[in-house]
mmCIF file of C-alpha atoms in Angstrom:
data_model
loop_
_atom_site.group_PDB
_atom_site.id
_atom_site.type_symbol
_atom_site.label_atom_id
_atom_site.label_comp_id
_atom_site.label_asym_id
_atom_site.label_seq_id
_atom_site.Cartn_x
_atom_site.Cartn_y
_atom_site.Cartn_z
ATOM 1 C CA UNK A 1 14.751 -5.248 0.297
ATOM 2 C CA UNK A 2 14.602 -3.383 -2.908
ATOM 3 C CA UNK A 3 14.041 0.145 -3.416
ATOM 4 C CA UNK A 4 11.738 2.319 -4.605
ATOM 5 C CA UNK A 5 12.543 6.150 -5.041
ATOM 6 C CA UNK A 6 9.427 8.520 -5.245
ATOM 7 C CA UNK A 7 10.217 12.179 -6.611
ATOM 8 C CA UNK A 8 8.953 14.900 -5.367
ATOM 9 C CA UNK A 9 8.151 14.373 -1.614
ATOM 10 C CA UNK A 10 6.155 17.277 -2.109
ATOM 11 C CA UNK A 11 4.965 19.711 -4.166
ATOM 12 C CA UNK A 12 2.507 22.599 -3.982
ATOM 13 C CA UNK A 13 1.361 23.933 -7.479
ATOM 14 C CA UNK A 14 -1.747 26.745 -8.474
ATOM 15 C CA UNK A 15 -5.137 25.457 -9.753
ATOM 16 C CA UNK A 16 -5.430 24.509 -13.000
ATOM 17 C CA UNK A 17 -1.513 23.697 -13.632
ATOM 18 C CA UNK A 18 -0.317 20.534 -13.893
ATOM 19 C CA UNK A 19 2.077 18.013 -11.480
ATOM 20 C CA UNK A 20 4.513 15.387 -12.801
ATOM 21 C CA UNK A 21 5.545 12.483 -10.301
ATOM 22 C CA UNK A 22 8.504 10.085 -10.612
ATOM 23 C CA UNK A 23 8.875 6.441 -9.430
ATOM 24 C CA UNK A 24 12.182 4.660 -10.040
ATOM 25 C CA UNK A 25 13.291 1.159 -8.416
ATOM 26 C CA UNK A 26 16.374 1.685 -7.978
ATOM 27 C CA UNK A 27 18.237 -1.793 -7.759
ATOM 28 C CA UNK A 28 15.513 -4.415 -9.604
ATOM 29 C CA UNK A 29 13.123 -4.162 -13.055
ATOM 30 C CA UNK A 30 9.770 -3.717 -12.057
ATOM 31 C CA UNK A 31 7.548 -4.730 -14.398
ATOM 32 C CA UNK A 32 4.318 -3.747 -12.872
ATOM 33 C CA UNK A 33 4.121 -0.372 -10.635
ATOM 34 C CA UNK A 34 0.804 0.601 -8.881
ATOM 35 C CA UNK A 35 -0.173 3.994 -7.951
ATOM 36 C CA UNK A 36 -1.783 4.755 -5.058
ATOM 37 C CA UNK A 37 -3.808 7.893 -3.693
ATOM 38 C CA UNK A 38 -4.597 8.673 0.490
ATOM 39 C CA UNK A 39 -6.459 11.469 1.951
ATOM 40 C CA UNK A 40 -5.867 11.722 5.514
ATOM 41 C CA UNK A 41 -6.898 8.656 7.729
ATOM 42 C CA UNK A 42 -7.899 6.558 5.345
ATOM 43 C CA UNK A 43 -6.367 3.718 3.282
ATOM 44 C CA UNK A 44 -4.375 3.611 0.329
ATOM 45 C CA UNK A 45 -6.618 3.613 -2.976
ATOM 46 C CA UNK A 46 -5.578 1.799 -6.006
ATOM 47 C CA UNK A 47 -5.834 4.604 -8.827
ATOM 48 C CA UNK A 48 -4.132 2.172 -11.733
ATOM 49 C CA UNK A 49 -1.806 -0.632 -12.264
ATOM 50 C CA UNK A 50 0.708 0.020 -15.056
ATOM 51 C CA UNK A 51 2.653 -2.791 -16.696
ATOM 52 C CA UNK A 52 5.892 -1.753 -18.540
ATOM 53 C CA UNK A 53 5.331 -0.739 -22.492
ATOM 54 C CA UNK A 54 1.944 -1.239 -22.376
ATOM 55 C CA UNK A 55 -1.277 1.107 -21.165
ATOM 56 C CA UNK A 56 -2.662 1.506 -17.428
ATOM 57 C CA UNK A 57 -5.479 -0.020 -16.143
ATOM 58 C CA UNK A 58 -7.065 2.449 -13.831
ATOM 59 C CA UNK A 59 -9.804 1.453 -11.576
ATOM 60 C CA UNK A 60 -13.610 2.571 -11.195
ATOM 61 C CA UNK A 61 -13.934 6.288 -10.884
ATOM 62 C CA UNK A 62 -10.096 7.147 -11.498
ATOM 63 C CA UNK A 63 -9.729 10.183 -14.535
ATOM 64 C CA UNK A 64 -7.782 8.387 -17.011
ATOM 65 C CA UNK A 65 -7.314 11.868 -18.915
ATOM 66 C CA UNK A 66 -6.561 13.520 -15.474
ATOM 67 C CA UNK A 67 -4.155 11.196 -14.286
ATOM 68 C CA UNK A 68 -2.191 10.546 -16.967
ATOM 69 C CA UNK A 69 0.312 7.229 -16.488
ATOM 70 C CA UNK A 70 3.575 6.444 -18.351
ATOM 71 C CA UNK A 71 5.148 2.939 -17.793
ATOM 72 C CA UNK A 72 8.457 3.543 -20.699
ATOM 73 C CA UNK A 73 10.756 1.725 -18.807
ATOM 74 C CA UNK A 74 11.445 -1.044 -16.102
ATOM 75 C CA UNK A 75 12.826 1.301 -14.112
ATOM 76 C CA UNK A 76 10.628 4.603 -14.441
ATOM 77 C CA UNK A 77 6.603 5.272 -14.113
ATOM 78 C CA UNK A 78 5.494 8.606 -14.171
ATOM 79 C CA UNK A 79 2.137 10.138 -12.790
ATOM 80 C CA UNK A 80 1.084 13.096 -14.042
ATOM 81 C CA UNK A 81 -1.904 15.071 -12.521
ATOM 82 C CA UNK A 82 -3.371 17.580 -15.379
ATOM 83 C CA UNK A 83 -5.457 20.686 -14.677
ATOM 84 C CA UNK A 84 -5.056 19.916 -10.830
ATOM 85 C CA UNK A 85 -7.663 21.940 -8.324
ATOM 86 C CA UNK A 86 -7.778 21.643 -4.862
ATOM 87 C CA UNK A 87 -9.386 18.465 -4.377
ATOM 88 C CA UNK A 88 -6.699 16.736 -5.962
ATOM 89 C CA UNK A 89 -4.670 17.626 -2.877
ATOM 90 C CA UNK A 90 -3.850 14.004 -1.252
ATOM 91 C CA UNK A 91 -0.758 12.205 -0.723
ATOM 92 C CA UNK A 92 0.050 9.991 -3.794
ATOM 93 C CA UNK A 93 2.311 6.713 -3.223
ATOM 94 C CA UNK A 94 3.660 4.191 -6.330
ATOM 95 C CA UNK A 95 4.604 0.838 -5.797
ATOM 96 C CA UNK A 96 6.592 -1.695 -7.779
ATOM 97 C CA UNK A 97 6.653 -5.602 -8.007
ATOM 98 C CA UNK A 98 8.827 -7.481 -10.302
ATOM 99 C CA UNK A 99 7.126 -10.130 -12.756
ATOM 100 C CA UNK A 100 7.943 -12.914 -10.539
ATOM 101 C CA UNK A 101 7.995 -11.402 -7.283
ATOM 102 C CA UNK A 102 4.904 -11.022 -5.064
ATOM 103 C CA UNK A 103 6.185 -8.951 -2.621
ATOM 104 C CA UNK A 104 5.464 -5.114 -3.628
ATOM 105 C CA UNK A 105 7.846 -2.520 -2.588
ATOM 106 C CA UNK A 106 6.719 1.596 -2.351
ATOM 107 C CA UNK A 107 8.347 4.537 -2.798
ATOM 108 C CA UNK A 108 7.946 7.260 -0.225
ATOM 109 C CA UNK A 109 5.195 9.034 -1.404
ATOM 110 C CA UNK A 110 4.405 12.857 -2.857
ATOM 111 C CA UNK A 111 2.286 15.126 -0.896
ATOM 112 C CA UNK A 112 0.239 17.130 -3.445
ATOM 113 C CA UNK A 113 -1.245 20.590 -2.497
ATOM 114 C CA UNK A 114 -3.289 22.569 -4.921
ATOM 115 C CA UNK A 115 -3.851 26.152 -4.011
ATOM 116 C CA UNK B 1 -12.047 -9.399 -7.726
ATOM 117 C CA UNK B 2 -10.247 -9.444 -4.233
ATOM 118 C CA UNK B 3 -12.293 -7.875 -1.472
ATOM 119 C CA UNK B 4 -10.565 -7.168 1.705
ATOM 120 C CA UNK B 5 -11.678 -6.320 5.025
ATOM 121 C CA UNK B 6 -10.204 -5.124 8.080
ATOM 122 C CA UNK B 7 -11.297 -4.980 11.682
ATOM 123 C CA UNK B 8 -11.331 -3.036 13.858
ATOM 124 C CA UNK B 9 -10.902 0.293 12.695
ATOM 125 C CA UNK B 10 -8.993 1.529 16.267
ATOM 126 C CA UNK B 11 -7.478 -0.603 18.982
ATOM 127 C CA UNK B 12 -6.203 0.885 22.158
ATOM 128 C CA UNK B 13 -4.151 -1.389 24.168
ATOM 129 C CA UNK B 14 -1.701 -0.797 27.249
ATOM 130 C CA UNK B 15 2.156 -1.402 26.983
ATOM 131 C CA UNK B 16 2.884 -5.593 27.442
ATOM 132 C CA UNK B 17 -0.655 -6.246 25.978
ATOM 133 C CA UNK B 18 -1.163 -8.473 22.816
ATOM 134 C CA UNK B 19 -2.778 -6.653 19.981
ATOM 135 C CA UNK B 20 -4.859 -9.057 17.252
ATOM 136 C CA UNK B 21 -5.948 -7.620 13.983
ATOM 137 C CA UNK B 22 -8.355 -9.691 11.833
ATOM 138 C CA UNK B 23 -8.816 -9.920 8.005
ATOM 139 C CA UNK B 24 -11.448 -11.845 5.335
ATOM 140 C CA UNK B 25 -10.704 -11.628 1.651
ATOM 141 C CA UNK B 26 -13.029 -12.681 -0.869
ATOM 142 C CA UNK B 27 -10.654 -14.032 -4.144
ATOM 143 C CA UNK B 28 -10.566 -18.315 -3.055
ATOM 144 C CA UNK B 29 -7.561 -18.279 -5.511
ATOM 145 C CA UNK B 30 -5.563 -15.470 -3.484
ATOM 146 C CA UNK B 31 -1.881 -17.065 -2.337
ATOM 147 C CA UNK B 32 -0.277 -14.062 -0.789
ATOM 148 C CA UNK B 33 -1.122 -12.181 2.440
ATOM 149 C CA UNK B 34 0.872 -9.323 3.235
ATOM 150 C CA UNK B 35 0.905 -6.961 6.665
ATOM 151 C CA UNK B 36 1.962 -3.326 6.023
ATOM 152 C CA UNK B 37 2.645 -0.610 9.227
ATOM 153 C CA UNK B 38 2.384 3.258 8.219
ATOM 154 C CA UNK B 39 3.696 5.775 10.086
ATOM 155 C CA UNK B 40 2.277 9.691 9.851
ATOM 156 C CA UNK B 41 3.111 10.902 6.607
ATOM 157 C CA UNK B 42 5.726 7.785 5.730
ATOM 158 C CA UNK B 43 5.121 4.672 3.129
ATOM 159 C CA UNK B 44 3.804 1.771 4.078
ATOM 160 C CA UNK B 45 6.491 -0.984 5.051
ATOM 161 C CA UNK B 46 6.197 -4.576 4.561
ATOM 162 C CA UNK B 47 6.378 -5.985 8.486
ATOM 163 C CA UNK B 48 5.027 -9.672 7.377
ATOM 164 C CA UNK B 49 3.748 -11.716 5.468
ATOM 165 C CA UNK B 50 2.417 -15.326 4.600
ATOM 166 C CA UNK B 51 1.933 -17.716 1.805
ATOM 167 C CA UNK B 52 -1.286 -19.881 1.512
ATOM 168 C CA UNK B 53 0.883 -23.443 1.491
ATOM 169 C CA UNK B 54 1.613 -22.130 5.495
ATOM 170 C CA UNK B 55 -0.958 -21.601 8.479
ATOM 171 C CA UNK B 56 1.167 -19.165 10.748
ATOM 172 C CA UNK B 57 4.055 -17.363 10.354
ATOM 173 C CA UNK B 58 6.455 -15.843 13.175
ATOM 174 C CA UNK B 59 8.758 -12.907 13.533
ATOM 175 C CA UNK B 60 9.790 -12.135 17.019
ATOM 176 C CA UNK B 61 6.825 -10.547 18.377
ATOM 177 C CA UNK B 62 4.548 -10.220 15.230
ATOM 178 C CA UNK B 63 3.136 -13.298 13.906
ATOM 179 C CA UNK B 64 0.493 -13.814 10.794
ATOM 180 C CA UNK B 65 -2.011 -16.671 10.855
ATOM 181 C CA UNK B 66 -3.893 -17.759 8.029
ATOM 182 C CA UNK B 67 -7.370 -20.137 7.414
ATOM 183 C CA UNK B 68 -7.627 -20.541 4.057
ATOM 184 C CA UNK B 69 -11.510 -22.333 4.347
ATOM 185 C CA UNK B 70 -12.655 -19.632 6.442
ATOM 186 C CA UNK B 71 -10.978 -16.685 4.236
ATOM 187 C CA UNK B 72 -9.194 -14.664 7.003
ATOM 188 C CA UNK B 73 -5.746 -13.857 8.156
ATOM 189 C CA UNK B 74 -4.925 -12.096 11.464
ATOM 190 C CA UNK B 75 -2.063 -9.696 12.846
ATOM 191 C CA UNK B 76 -0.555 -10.836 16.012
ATOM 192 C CA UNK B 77 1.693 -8.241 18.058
ATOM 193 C CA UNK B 78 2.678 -9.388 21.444
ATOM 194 C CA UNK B 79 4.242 -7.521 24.207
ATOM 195 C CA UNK B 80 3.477 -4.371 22.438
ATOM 196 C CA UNK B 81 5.648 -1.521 23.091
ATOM 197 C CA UNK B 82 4.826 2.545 22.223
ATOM 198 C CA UNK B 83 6.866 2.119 19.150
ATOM 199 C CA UNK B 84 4.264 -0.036 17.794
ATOM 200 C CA UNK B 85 1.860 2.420 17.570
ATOM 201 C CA UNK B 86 0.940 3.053 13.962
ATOM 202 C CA UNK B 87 -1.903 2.460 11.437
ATOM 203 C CA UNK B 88 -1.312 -1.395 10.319
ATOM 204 C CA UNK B 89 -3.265 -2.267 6.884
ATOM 205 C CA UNK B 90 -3.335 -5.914 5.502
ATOM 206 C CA UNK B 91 -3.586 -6.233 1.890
ATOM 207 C CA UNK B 92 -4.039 -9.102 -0.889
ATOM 208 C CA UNK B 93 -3.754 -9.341 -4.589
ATOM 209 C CA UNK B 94 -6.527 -9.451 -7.555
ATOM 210 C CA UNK B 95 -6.578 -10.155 -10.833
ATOM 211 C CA UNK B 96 -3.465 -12.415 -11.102
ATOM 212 C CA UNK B 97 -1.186 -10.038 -9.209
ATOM 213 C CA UNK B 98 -2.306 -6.838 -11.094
ATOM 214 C CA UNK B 99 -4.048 -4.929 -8.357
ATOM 215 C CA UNK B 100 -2.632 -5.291 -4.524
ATOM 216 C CA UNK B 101 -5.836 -3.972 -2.758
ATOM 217 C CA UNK B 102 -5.455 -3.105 0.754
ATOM 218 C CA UNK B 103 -7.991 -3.019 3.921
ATOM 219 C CA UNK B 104 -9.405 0.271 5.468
ATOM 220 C CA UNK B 105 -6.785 -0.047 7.948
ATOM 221 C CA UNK B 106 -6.627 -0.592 12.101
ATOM 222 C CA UNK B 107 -4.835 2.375 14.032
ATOM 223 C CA UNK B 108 -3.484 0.993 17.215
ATOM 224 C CA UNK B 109 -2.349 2.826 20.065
ATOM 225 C CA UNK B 110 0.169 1.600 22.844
ATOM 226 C CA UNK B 111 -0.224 3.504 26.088
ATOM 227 C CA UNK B 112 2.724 3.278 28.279
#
Protein backbone atom coordinates (compact mmCIF):
# COMPACT_ATOMS: atom_id res chain seq x y z
CA UNK A 1 0.00 0.00 0.00
CA UNK A 2 1.10 3.54 -0.19
CA UNK A 3 2.57 5.56 2.41
CA UNK A 4 1.89 8.20 4.43
CA UNK A 5 4.67 9.83 6.69
CA UNK A 6 3.35 11.97 9.70
CA UNK A 7 6.08 14.34 11.37
CA UNK A 8 6.41 14.76 14.58
CA UNK A 9 5.21 11.60 16.45
CA UNK A 10 5.14 13.82 19.22
CA UNK A 11 5.59 16.95 20.50
CA UNK A 12 5.08 18.74 23.81
CA UNK A 13 5.07 22.64 23.52
CA UNK A 14 4.06 25.62 26.45
CA UNK A 15 0.60 27.31 26.33
CA UNK A 16 0.06 29.81 24.10
CA UNK A 17 2.95 28.76 21.46
CA UNK A 18 2.26 27.33 18.46
CA UNK A 19 2.74 23.48 16.78
CA UNK A 20 3.45 22.78 13.09
CA UNK A 21 2.58 19.14 11.76
CA UNK A 22 3.78 17.49 8.53
CA UNK A 23 2.04 14.91 6.27
CA UNK A 24 3.89 13.65 3.20
CA UNK A 25 2.82 10.50 0.95
CA UNK A 26 5.66 9.33 0.21
CA UNK A 27 5.33 7.15 -3.07
CA UNK A 28 1.75 8.58 -4.76
CA UNK A 29 0.11 12.42 -5.29
CA UNK A 30 -2.53 12.83 -2.98
CA UNK A 31 -4.78 15.15 -3.95
CA UNK A 32 -7.06 15.28 -1.03
CA UNK A 33 -5.55 14.77 2.69
CA UNK A 34 -7.92 14.73 5.76
CA UNK A 35 -6.97 15.60 9.17
CA UNK A 36 -8.10 13.95 11.92
CA UNK A 37 -8.19 14.68 15.82
CA UNK A 38 -8.71 11.66 18.88
CA UNK A 39 -8.85 12.13 22.51
CA UNK A 40 -8.45 8.98 24.25
CA UNK A 41 -11.12 6.19 23.56
CA UNK A 42 -12.94 7.73 21.23
CA UNK A 43 -13.06 7.87 17.40
CA UNK A 44 -11.25 9.71 14.95
CA UNK A 45 -12.91 13.28 14.25
CA UNK A 46 -12.81 14.82 10.90
CA UNK A 47 -11.32 18.44 11.66
CA UNK A 48 -11.02 19.41 7.63
CA UNK A 49 -10.55 17.99 4.26
CA UNK A 50 -7.90 19.83 2.22
CA UNK A 51 -7.69 19.49 -1.55
CA UNK A 52 -4.29 20.43 -3.13
CA UNK A 53 -3.94 24.41 -4.15
CA UNK A 54 -7.06 25.21 -2.98
CA UNK A 55 -8.58 26.15 0.79
CA UNK A 56 -9.77 23.55 3.59
CA UNK A 57 -13.04 22.76 4.35
CA UNK A 58 -13.19 22.27 8.05
CA UNK A 59 -16.17 20.83 9.66
CA UNK A 60 -18.79 22.18 12.35
CA UNK A 61 -17.07 23.50 15.40
CA UNK A 62 -13.34 23.13 14.04
CA UNK A 63 -11.19 26.82 14.59
CA UNK A 64 -10.37 27.60 11.14
CA UNK A 65 -7.97 30.46 12.55
CA UNK A 66 -6.67 27.93 15.19
CA UNK A 67 -5.99 25.20 13.02
CA UNK A 68 -4.51 26.60 10.32
CA UNK A 69 -4.24 24.06 7.01
CA UNK A 70 -1.81 24.28 4.05
CA UNK A 71 -2.42 21.90 1.05
CA UNK A 72 0.87 23.56 -1.43
CA UNK A 73 1.69 20.46 -2.82
CA UNK A 74 0.59 16.82 -3.80
CA UNK A 75 2.89 15.59 -1.65
CA UNK A 76 2.85 17.90 1.59
CA UNK A 77 -0.18 19.20 4.02
CA UNK A 78 0.69 20.93 6.94
CA UNK A 79 -1.38 21.45 10.25
CA UNK A 80 -0.58 24.04 12.26
CA UNK A 81 -2.12 24.50 15.81
CA UNK A 82 -1.81 28.42 16.85
CA UNK A 83 -1.92 29.74 20.43
CA UNK A 84 -2.26 26.00 21.64
CA UNK A 85 -3.51 25.50 25.56
CA UNK A 86 -4.00 22.45 27.15
CA UNK A 87 -7.10 21.29 25.75
CA UNK A 88 -5.68 21.09 22.48
CA UNK A 89 -3.70 18.14 23.83
CA UNK A 90 -5.08 15.04 21.61
CA UNK A 91 -3.49 12.86 19.20
CA UNK A 92 -3.81 14.35 15.64
CA UNK A 93 -3.73 11.82 12.51
CA UNK A 94 -3.75 13.05 8.47
CA UNK A 95 -4.81 10.95 5.84
CA UNK A 96 -4.38 10.99 2.09
CA UNK A 97 -6.43 9.61 -0.95
CA UNK A 98 -5.47 10.13 -4.46
CA UNK A 99 -8.17 11.73 -6.93
CA UNK A 100 -9.13 8.46 -8.22
CA UNK A 101 -8.49 6.25 -5.47
CA UNK A 102 -11.02 5.50 -2.70
CA UNK A 103 -8.99 3.81 -0.48
CA UNK A 104 -7.45 6.44 2.16
CA UNK A 105 -4.12 5.80 3.57
CA UNK A 106 -2.86 7.61 7.23
CA UNK A 107 0.13 8.63 8.47
CA UNK A 108 1.10 7.64 11.98
CA UNK A 109 -0.17 10.25 13.90
CA UNK A 110 1.33 13.28 16.33
CA UNK A 111 0.65 13.18 19.94
CA UNK A 112 0.19 16.83 21.02
CA UNK A 113 0.75 17.88 24.72
CA UNK A 114 0.27 21.41 25.84
CA UNK A 115 1.67 22.24 29.21
CA UNK B 1 -24.18 13.94 4.56
CA UNK B 2 -22.93 10.34 5.52
CA UNK B 3 -23.98 9.26 8.99
CA UNK B 4 -22.36 6.25 10.37
CA UNK B 5 -23.05 4.10 13.18
CA UNK B 6 -21.37 1.48 14.98
CA UNK B 7 -22.45 -1.20 17.40
CA UNK B 8 -21.57 -2.28 19.96
CA UNK B 9 -19.34 -0.10 21.65
CA UNK B 10 -17.30 -3.29 23.55
CA UNK B 11 -17.37 -6.96 22.69
CA UNK B 12 -15.70 -9.50 24.85
CA UNK B 13 -15.35 -12.80 23.29
CA UNK B 14 -13.18 -16.00 24.23
CA UNK B 15 -10.25 -17.27 21.96
CA UNK B 16 -11.94 -19.57 18.77
CA UNK B 17 -15.16 -17.42 19.09
CA UNK B 18 -16.58 -15.43 16.05
CA UNK B 19 -16.77 -11.75 16.66
CA UNK B 20 -19.63 -9.69 14.40
CA UNK B 21 -19.55 -5.96 14.27
CA UNK B 22 -22.54 -4.16 12.70
CA UNK B 23 -22.80 -0.82 10.78
CA UNK B 24 -25.87 1.56 9.14
CA UNK B 25 -24.88 4.57 7.10
CA UNK B 26 -27.23 7.07 6.05
CA UNK B 27 -25.76 8.57 2.35
CA UNK B 28 -28.07 5.90 -0.31
CA UNK B 29 -25.37 7.04 -2.85
CA UNK B 30 -22.31 5.77 -0.61
CA UNK B 31 -20.16 2.96 -2.82
CA UNK B 32 -17.30 2.30 -0.51
CA UNK B 33 -17.20 0.56 2.90
CA UNK B 34 -14.04 0.37 4.55
CA UNK B 35 -12.96 -1.65 8.03
CA UNK B 36 -10.06 0.01 9.94
CA UNK B 37 -8.24 -1.88 13.28
CA UNK B 38 -6.29 0.61 15.75
CA UNK B 39 -3.96 -0.42 17.99
CA UNK B 40 -3.01 1.80 21.39
CA UNK B 41 -1.44 4.80 20.27
CA UNK B 42 -0.88 3.46 16.37
CA UNK B 43 -2.90 4.65 13.01
CA UNK B 44 -5.63 3.11 11.92
CA UNK B 45 -4.94 0.30 9.20
CA UNK B 46 -7.09 -0.61 6.41
CA UNK B 47 -7.96 -4.60 7.29
CA UNK B 48 -11.02 -4.68 4.58
CA UNK B 49 -13.07 -3.44 2.66
CA UNK B 50 -16.08 -3.70 0.12
CA UNK B 51 -17.59 -2.09 -2.86
CA UNK B 52 -21.44 -1.66 -3.21
CA UNK B 53 -21.55 -3.76 -6.80
CA UNK B 54 -20.49 -6.91 -4.11
CA UNK B 55 -22.56 -8.43 -1.07
CA UNK B 56 -19.61 -10.09 0.96
CA UNK B 57 -16.19 -9.98 0.83
CA UNK B 58 -13.54 -12.57 2.34
CA UNK B 59 -10.05 -12.46 3.69
CA UNK B 60 -9.00 -15.48 5.59
CA UNK B 61 -10.71 -15.05 8.75
CA UNK B 62 -12.24 -11.48 8.39
CA UNK B 63 -15.00 -11.11 6.05
CA UNK B 64 -17.29 -7.78 5.24
CA UNK B 65 -20.93 -8.16 4.25
CA UNK B 66 -22.91 -5.56 2.83
CA UNK B 67 -27.07 -4.85 2.27
CA UNK B 68 -27.28 -2.05 0.38
CA UNK B 69 -31.53 -1.75 0.90
CA UNK B 70 -31.17 -2.10 4.47
CA UNK B 71 -28.02 0.43 4.79
CA UNK B 72 -25.62 -1.72 6.92
CA UNK B 73 -22.36 -3.51 6.59
CA UNK B 74 -20.94 -5.91 9.23
CA UNK B 75 -17.34 -7.07 10.46
CA UNK B 76 -16.90 -10.73 10.56
CA UNK B 77 -13.75 -12.19 12.55
CA UNK B 78 -13.77 -15.87 12.99
CA UNK B 79 -11.63 -18.00 15.10
CA UNK B 80 -10.45 -14.98 16.86
CA UNK B 81 -7.13 -15.11 18.36
CA UNK B 82 -5.56 -12.48 21.29
CA UNK B 83 -3.88 -10.68 18.51
CA UNK B 84 -7.14 -9.53 17.36
CA UNK B 85 -7.81 -7.58 20.12
CA UNK B 86 -8.00 -3.93 19.16
CA UNK B 87 -10.53 -1.08 18.67
CA UNK B 88 -12.05 -1.85 14.99
CA UNK B 89 -13.93 1.39 13.45
CA UNK B 90 -15.87 1.14 10.07
CA UNK B 91 -16.01 4.20 8.10
CA UNK B 92 -17.76 5.59 4.76
CA UNK B 93 -17.40 8.57 2.57
CA UNK B 94 -19.59 11.98 2.19
CA UNK B 95 -19.80 14.52 0.03
CA UNK B 96 -18.39 12.84 -3.15
CA UNK B 97 -15.32 11.43 -1.42
CA UNK B 98 -14.40 14.68 0.48
CA UNK B 99 -15.01 13.66 4.05
CA UNK B 100 -14.28 9.77 5.12
CA UNK B 101 -16.37 9.82 8.40
CA UNK B 102 -15.81 7.03 10.66
CA UNK B 103 -18.10 5.17 13.45
CA UNK B 104 -17.61 5.61 17.29
CA UNK B 105 -15.75 2.50 17.18
CA UNK B 106 -16.19 -1.33 18.82
CA UNK B 107 -13.21 -2.39 21.22
CA UNK B 108 -13.04 -6.10 21.22
CA UNK B 109 -11.28 -8.19 23.54
CA UNK B 110 -10.02 -11.88 22.94
CA UNK B 111 -9.54 -13.78 26.18
CA UNK B 112 -7.33 -16.70 25.84
Amino acid sequence: GAVVSQHPSWVICKSGTSVKIECRSLDFQATTMFWYRQFPKQSLMLMATSNEGSKATYEQGVEKDKFLINHASLTLSTLTVTSAHPEDSSFYICSARTQRGTEAFFGQGTRLTVV
Amino acid sequence: GENVEQHPSTLSVQEGDSAVIKCTYSDSASNYFPWYKQELGKRPQLIIDIRSNVGEKKDQRIAVTLNKTAKHFSLHITETQPEDSAVYFCAGFSGGYNKLIFGAGTRLAVHP
